[in-house]
CSV table of C-alpha atoms and ligand atoms in Angstrom, one decimal:
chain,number,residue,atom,x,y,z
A,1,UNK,CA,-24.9,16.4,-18.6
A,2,UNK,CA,-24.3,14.4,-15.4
A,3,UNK,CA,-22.4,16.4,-12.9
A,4,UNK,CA,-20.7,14.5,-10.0
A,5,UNK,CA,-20.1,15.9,-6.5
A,6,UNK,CA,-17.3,15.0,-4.8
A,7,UNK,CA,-16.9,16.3,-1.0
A,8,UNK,CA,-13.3,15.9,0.2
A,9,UNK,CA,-13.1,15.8,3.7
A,10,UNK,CA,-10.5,17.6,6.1
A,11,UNK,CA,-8.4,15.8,8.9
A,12,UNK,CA,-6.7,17.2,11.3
A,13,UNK,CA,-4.3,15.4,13.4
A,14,UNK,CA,-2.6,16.6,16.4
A,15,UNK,CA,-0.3,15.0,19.1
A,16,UNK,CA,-1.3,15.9,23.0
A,17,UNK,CA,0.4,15.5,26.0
A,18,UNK,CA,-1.8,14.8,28.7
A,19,UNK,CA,-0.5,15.8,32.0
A,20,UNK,CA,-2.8,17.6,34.7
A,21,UNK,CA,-6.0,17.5,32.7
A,22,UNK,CA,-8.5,16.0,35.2
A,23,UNK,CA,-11.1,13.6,33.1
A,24,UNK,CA,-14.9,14.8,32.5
A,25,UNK,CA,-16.1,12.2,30.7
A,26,UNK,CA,-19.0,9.6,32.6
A,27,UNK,CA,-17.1,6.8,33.6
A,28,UNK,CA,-18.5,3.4,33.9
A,29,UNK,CA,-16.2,1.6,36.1
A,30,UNK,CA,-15.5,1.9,39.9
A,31,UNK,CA,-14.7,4.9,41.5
A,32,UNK,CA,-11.2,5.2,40.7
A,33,UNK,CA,-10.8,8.0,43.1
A,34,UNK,CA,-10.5,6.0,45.9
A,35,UNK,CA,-9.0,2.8,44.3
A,36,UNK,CA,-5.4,2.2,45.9
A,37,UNK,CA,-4.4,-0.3,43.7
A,38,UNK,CA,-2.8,0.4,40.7
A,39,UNK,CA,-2.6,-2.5,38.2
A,40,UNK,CA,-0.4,-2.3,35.3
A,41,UNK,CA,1.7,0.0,36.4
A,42,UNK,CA,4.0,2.1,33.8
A,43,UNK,CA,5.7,4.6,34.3
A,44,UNK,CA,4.8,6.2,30.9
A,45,UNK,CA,1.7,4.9,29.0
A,46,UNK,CA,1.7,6.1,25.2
A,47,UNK,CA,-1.4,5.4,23.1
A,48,UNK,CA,-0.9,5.0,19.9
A,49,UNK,CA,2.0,3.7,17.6
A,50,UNK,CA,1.8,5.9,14.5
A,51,UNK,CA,5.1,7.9,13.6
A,52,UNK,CA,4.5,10.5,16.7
A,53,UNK,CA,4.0,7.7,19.1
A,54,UNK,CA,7.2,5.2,17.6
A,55,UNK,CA,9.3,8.4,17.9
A,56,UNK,CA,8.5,8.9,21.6
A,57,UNK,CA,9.0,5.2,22.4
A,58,UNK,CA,12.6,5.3,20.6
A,59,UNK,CA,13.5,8.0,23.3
A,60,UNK,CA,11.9,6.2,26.0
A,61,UNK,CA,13.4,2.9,25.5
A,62,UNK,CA,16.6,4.8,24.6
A,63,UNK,CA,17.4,6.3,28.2
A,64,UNK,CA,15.8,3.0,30.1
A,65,UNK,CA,12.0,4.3,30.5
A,66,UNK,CA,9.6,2.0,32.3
A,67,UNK,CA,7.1,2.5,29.4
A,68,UNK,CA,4.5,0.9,27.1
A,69,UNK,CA,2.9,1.8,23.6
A,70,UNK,CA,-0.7,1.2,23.6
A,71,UNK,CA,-2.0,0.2,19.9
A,72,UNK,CA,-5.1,-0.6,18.8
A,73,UNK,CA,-4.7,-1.7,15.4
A,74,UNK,CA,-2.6,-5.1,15.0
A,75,UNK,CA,0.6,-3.4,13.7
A,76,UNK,CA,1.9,-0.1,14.0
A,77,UNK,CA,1.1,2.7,11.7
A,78,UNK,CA,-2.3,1.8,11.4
A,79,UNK,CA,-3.8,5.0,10.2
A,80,UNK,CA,-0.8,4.7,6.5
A,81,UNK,CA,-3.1,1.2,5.9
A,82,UNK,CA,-6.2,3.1,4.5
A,83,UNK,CA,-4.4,6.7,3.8
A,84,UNK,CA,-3.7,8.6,1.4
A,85,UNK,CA,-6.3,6.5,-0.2
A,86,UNK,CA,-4.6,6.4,-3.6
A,87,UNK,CA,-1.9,4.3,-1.5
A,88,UNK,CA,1.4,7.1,-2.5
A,89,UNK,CA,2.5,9.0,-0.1
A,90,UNK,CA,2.9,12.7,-0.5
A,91,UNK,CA,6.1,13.1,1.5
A,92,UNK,CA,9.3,13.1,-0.5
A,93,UNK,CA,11.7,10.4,0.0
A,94,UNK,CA,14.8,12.0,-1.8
A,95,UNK,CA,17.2,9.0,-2.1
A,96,UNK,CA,20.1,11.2,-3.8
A,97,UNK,CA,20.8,14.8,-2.9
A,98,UNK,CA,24.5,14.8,-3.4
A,99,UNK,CA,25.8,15.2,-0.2
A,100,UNK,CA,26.8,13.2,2.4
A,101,UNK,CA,25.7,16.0,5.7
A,102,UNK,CA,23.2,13.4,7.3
A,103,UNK,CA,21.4,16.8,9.1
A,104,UNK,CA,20.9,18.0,5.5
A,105,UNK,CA,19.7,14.4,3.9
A,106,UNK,CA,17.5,14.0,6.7
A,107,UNK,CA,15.7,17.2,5.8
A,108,UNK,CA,15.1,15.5,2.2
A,109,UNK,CA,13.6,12.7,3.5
A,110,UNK,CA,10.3,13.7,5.0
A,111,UNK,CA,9.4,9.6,6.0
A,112,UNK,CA,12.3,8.4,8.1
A,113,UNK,CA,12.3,8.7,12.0
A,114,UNK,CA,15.2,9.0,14.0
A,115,UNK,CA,17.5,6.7,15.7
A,116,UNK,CA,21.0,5.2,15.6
A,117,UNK,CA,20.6,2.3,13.2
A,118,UNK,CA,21.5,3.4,9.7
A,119,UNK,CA,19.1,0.8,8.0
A,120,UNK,CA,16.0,2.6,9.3
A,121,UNK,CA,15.8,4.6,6.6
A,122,UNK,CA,12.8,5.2,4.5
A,123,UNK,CA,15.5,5.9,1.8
A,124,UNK,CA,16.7,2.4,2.0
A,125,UNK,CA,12.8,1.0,1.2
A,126,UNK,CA,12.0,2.8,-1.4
A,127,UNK,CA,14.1,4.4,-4.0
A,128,UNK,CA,10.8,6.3,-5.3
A,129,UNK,CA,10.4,9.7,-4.8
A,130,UNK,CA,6.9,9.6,-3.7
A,131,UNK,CA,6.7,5.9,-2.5
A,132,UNK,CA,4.0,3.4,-1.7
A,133,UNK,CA,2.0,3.9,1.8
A,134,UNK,CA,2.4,0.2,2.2
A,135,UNK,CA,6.4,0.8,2.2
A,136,UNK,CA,5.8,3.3,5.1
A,137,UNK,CA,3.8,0.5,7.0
A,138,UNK,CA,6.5,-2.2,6.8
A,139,UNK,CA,9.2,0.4,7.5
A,140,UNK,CA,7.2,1.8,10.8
A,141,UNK,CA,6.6,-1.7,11.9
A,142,UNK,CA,10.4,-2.6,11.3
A,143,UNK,CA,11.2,0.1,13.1
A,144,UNK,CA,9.4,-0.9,16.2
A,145,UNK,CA,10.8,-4.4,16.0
A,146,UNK,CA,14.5,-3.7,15.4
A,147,UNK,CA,14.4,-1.1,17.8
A,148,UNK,CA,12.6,-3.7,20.6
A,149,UNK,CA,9.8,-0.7,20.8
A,150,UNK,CA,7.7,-2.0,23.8
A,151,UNK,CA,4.2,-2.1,21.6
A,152,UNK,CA,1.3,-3.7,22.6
A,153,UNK,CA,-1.0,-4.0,19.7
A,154,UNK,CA,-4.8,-4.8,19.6
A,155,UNK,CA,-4.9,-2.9,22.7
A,156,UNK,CA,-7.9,0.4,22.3
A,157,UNK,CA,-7.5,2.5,25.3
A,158,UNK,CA,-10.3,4.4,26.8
A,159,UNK,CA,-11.7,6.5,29.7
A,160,UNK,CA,-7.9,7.9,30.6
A,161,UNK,CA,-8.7,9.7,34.3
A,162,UNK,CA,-6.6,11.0,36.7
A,163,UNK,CA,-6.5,9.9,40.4
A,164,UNK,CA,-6.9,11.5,43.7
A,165,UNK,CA,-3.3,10.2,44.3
A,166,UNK,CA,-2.2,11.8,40.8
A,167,UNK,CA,-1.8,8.4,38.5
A,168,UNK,CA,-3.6,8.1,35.9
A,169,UNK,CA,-6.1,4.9,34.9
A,170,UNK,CA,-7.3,3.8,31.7
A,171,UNK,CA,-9.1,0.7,30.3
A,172,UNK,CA,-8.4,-1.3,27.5
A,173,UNK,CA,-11.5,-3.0,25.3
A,174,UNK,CA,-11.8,-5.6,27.4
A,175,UNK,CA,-12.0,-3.7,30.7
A,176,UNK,CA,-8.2,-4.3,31.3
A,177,UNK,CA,-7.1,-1.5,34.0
A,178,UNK,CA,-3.6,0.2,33.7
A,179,UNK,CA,-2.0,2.6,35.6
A,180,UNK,CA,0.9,5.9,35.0
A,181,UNK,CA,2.4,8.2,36.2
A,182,UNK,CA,2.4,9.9,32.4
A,183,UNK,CA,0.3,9.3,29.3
A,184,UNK,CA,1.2,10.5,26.1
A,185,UNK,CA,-1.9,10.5,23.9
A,186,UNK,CA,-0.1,9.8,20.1
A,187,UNK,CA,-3.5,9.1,18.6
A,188,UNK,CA,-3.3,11.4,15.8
A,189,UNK,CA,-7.5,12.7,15.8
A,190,UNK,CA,-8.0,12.5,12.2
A,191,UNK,CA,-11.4,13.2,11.5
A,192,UNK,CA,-13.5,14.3,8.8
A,193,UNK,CA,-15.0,17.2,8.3
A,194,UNK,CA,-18.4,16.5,7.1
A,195,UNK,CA,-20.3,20.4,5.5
A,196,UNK,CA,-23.9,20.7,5.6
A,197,UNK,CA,-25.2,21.6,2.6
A,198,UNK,CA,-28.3,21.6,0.6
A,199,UNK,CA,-27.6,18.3,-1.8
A,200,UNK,CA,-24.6,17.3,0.4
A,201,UNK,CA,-26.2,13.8,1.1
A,202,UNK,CA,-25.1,13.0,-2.7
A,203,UNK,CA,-21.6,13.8,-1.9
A,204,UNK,CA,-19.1,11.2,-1.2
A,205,UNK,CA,-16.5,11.9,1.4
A,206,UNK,CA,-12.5,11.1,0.5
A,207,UNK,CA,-12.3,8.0,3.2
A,208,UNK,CA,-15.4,6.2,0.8
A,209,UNK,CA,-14.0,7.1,-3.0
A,210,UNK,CA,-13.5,4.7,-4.8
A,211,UNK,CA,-10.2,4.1,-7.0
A,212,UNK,CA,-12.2,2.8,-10.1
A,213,UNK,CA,-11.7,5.2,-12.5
A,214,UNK,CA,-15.2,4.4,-14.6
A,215,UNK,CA,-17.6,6.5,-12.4
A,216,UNK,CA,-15.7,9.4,-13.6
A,217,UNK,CA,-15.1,9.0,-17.3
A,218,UNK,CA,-16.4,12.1,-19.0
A,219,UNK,CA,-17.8,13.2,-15.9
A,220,UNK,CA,-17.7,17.0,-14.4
A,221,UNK,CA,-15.7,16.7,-11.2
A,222,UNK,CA,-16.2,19.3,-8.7
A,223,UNK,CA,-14.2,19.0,-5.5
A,224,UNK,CA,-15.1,20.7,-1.7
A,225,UNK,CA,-11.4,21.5,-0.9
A,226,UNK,CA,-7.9,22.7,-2.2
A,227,UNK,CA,-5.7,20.7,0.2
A,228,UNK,CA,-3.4,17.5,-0.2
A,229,UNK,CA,-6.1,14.8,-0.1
A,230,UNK,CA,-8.2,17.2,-2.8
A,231,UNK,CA,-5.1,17.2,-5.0
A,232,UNK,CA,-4.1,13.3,-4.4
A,233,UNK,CA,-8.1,12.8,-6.0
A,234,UNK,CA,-7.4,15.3,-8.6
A,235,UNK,CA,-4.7,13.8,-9.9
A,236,UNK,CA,-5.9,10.3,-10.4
A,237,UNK,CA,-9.3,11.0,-12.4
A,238,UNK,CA,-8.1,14.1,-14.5
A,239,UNK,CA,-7.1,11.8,-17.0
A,240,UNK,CA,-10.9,10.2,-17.1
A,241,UNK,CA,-12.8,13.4,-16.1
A,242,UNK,CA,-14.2,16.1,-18.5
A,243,UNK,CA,-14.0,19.0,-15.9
A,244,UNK,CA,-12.7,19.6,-12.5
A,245,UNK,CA,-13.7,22.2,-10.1
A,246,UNK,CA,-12.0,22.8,-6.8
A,247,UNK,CA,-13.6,25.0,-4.3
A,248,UNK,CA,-11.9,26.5,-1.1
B,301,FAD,C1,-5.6,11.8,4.0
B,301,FAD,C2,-4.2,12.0,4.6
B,301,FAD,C3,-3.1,11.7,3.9
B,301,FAD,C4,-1.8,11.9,4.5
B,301,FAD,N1,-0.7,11.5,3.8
B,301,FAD,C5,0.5,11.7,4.3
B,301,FAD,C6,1.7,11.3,3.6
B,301,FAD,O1,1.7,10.9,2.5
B,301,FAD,N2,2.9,11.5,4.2
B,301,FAD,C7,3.0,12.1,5.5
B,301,FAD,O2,4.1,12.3,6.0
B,301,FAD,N3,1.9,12.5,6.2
B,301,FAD,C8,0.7,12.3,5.6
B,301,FAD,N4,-0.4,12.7,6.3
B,301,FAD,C9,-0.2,13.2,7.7
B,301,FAD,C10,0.0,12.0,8.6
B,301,FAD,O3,-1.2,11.3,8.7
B,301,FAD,C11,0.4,12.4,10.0
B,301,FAD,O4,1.4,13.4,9.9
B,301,FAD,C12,1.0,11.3,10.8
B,301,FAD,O5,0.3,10.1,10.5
B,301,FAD,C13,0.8,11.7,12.2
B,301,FAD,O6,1.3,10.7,13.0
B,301,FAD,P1,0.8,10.3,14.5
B,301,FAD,O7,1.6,9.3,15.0
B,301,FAD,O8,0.6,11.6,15.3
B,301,FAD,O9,-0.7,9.8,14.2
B,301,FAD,P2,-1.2,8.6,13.4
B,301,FAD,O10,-0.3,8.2,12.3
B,301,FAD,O11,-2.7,8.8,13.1
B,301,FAD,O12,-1.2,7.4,14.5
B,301,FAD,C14,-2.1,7.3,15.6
B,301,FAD,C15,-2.2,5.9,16.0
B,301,FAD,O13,-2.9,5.9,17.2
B,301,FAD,C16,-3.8,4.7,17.2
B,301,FAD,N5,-4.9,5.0,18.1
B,301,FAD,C17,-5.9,5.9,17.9
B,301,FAD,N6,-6.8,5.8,18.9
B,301,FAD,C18,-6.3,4.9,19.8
B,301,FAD,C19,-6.7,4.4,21.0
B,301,FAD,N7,-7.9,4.8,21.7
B,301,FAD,N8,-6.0,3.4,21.7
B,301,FAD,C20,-4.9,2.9,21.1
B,301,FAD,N9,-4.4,3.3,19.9
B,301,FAD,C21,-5.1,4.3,19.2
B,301,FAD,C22,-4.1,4.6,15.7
B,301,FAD,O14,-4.5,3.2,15.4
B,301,FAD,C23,-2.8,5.0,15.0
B,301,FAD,O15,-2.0,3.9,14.8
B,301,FAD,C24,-1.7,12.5,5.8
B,301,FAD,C25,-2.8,12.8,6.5
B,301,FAD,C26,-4.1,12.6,5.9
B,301,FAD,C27,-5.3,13.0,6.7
């Protein structure tokens, strides 16, 4: 009997504001310490333009901000283009509840961010109750459009330090300098959680599965986790598999 090892890996993402944390990292560029120019200058910098850092700029563009959104990927919600993997999204998008409380809808629909314009709803995309990750990519990147989000895409910000005169500097890809009085770091920092194991080089972690179901037809399944991404895999071979295991 062939017995197939899956290893599902764990993210976890978190949303950091950076204010008084002085930089430890080697730094390649002049010392910044005594540079007195500061080119770029925003008053808030925010890197990333996932949900956390869209959400942000709304507020920031909403009371007059001098700000800018630093994204590295060409559109925003970058990190929804690869994940879940299985391309539906786990968070529920509950089109009818049977009320009309916007406070109480809102806390049916798990997707939608906030704002003042009634069409940037998640529920007005999709009338699916778990939809399409794709659907939360062209709403995320509406949203940033309509709402004249200052986003600056292809833009992968590094090397974030703090000055002797308290603004902070930070490089783009191409050794572009910027300068704030604030950064916001909206970067998310999923990452996977790789166990060492005896025989865990034959495992395949969840951001390299593959959606063909044919690998696992009549295969034993077992599965290194119990969380959402271990259930999203679960779910789309158990009608192939001959046995899954899930371990936490
Ligand atoms: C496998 C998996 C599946 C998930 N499925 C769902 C789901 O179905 N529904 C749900 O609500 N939540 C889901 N989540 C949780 C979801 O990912 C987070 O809640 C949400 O994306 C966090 O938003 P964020 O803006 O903080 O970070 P992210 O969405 O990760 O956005 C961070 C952004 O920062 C950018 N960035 C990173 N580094 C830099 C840099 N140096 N310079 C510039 N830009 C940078 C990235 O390109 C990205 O666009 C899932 C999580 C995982 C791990």
């Amino acid at each position: 009997m062939q017995v197939s090892v899956f290893v599902l890996v764990l993210f976890c993402l978190c949303l950091s504001v950076y204010g008084k944390n002085k930089h430890e990292g080697s730094i390649k560029h002049d010392d910044p310490m005594l540079n007195t120019e500061t080119p770029n200058y925003k008053e808030y910098c925010v890197i990333g333009a996932g949900p956390g850092g869209l959400q942000i700029a709304y507020y920031l563009e909403s009371s007059e901000r001098d700000y800018i959104v630093f994204e590295k990927g060409h559109g925003a919600g970058t990190f929804y283009n690869k994940f879940p993997i299985h391309r539906k999204l786990i968070s529920l998008n509950k089109v009818y509840t049977g009320k009309t409380n916007k406070e109480f809808n809102m806390r049916h629909d798990w997707n939608s961010l906030l704002s003042n314009d009634e069409s940037l709803l998640m529920t007005k995309y999709s009338e699916e109750f778990f939809p399409p990750a794709d659907v939360l990519v062209q709403y995320l990147n509406d949203y940033a459009t309509k709402l004249n989000l200052k986003v600056q895409y292809n833009s992968t910000m590094h090397d974030i330090l703090k000055r002797k005169d308290g603004l902070f500097q930070m490089w783009d890809q191409h050794n572009n300098a910027y300068t704030c009085k604030y950064v916001i770091v909206a970067t998310g920092i999923a990452k996977p959680n790789h166990i060492d194991f005896p025989g865990s080089d034959l495992t395949v972690p969840y951001e390299d599965l593959t959606l063909d179901l044919k690998p696992y037809e009549g295969k034993n399944v077992w599965i290194l986790g119990r969380g959402n991404s271990a259930y999203e895999v679960a779910q789309h071979i158990m009608g192939v598999t001959n046995f899954i295991a899930m371990m936490a």
